[in-house]
Coordinates of C-alpha atoms in Angstrom, one line a residue:
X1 CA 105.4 109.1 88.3
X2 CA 102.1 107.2 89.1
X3 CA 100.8 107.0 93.2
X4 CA 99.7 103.8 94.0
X5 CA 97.4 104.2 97.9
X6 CA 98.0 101.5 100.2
X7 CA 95.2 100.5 103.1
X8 CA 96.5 97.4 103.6
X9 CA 99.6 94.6 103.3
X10 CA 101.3 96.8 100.5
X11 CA 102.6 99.2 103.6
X12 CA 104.4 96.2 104.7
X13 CA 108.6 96.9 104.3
X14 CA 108.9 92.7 103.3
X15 CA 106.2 93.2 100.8
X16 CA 107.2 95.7 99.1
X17 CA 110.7 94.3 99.0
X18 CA 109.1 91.0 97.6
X19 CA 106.9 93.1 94.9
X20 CA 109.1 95.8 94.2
X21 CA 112.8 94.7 94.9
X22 CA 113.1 97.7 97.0
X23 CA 111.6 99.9 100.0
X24 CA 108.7 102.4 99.2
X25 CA 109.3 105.8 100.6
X26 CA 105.5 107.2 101.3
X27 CA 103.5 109.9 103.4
X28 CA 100.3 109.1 105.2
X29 CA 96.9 110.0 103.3
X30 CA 93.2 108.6 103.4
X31 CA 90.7 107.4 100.9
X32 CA 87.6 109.1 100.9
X33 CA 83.8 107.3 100.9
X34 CA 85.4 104.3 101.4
X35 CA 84.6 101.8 104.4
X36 CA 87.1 98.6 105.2
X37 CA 86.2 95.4 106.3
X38 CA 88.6 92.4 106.7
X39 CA 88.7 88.9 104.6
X40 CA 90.2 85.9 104.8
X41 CA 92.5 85.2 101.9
X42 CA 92.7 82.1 99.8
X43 CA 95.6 82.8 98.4
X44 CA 98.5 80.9 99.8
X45 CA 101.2 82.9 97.7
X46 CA 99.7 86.1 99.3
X47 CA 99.9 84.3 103.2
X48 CA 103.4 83.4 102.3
X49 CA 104.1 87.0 101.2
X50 CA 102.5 88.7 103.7
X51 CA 102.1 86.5 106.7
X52 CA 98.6 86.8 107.2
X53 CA 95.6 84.5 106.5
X54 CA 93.2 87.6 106.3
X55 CA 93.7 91.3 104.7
X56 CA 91.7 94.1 104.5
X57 CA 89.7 95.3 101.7
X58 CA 87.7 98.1 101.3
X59 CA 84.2 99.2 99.0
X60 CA 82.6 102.6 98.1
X61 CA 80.4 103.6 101.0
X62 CA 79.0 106.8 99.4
X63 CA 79.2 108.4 102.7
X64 CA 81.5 111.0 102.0
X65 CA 82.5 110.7 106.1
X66 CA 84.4 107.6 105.6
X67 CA 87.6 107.8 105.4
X68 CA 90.8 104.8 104.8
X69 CA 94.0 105.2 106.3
X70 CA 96.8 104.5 104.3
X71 CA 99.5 105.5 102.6
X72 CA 100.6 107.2 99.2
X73 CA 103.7 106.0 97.5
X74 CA 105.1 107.2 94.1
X75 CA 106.2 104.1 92.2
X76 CA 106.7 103.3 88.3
X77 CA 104.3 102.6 85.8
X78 CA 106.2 99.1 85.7
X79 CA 105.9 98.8 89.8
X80 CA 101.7 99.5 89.4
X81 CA 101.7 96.6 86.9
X82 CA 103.9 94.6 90.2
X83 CA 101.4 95.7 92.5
X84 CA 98.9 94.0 90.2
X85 CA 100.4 90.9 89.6
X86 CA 101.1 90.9 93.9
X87 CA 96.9 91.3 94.4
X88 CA 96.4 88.7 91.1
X89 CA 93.0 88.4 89.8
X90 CA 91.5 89.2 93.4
X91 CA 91.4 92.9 92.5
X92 CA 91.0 95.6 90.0
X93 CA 92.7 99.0 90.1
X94 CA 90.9 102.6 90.0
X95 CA 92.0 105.9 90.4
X96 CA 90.5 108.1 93.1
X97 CA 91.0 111.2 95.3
X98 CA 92.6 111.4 98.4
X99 CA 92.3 113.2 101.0
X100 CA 95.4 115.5 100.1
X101 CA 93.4 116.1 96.7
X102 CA 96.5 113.7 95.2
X103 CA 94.8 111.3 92.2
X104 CA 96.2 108.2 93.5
X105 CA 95.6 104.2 92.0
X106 CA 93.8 102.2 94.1
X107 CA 93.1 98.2 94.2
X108 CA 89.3 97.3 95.1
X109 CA 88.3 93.9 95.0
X110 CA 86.7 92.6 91.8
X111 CA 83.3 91.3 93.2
X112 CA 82.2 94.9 93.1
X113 CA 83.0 95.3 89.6
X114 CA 80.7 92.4 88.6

């Protein structure tokens, strides 16, 4: 099954019922030359989701010190394609390596793929 790594609302138990229809089981891991920063969102589906105005997002810092806390969870290949439709057009999703080593998906926001 695929791993999907959560930094942000995604660890939340509401969201994930909301996305997913059930509760992730997950273990604590970082993302690696990464650096987070917090932004407002202007999506009112996602404030009614989550119950916050801003979430955090984070970009490639290549400083291979930086490090995201999050957390791993193993989901479907039809639970990724949720997990897209839950971030809609504000994000795109990558894979990269965790601290554990795991290959996990990621979603980064699209302005840095443009």
């Amino acid at each position: 099954m695929p791993l999907l790594f959560s930094y942000g609302s995604l660890q939340q138990e509401g969201v994930q019922l909301a996305t997913f229809g059930r509760r992730l089981a997950g273990s604590a891991d970082a993302l690696v030359g990464f650096a987070q920063a917090i932004v407002q969102s202007e999506d009112p589906e996602f404030a009614a989701t989550s119950g916050k105005t801003h979430h955090p997002i984070v970009r490639f810092s290549d400083n291979a010190e930086d490090r995201v806390q999050g957390t791993v969870f193993e989901v479907s290949e039809a639970e990724l394609v949720d997990a897209d439709a839950y971030e809609a057009d504000a994000c795109k999703r990558i894979v990269a390596t965790l601290a554990s080593g795991a290959q996990a998906w990621i979603l980064l926001p699209t302005p840095i793929f443009r």
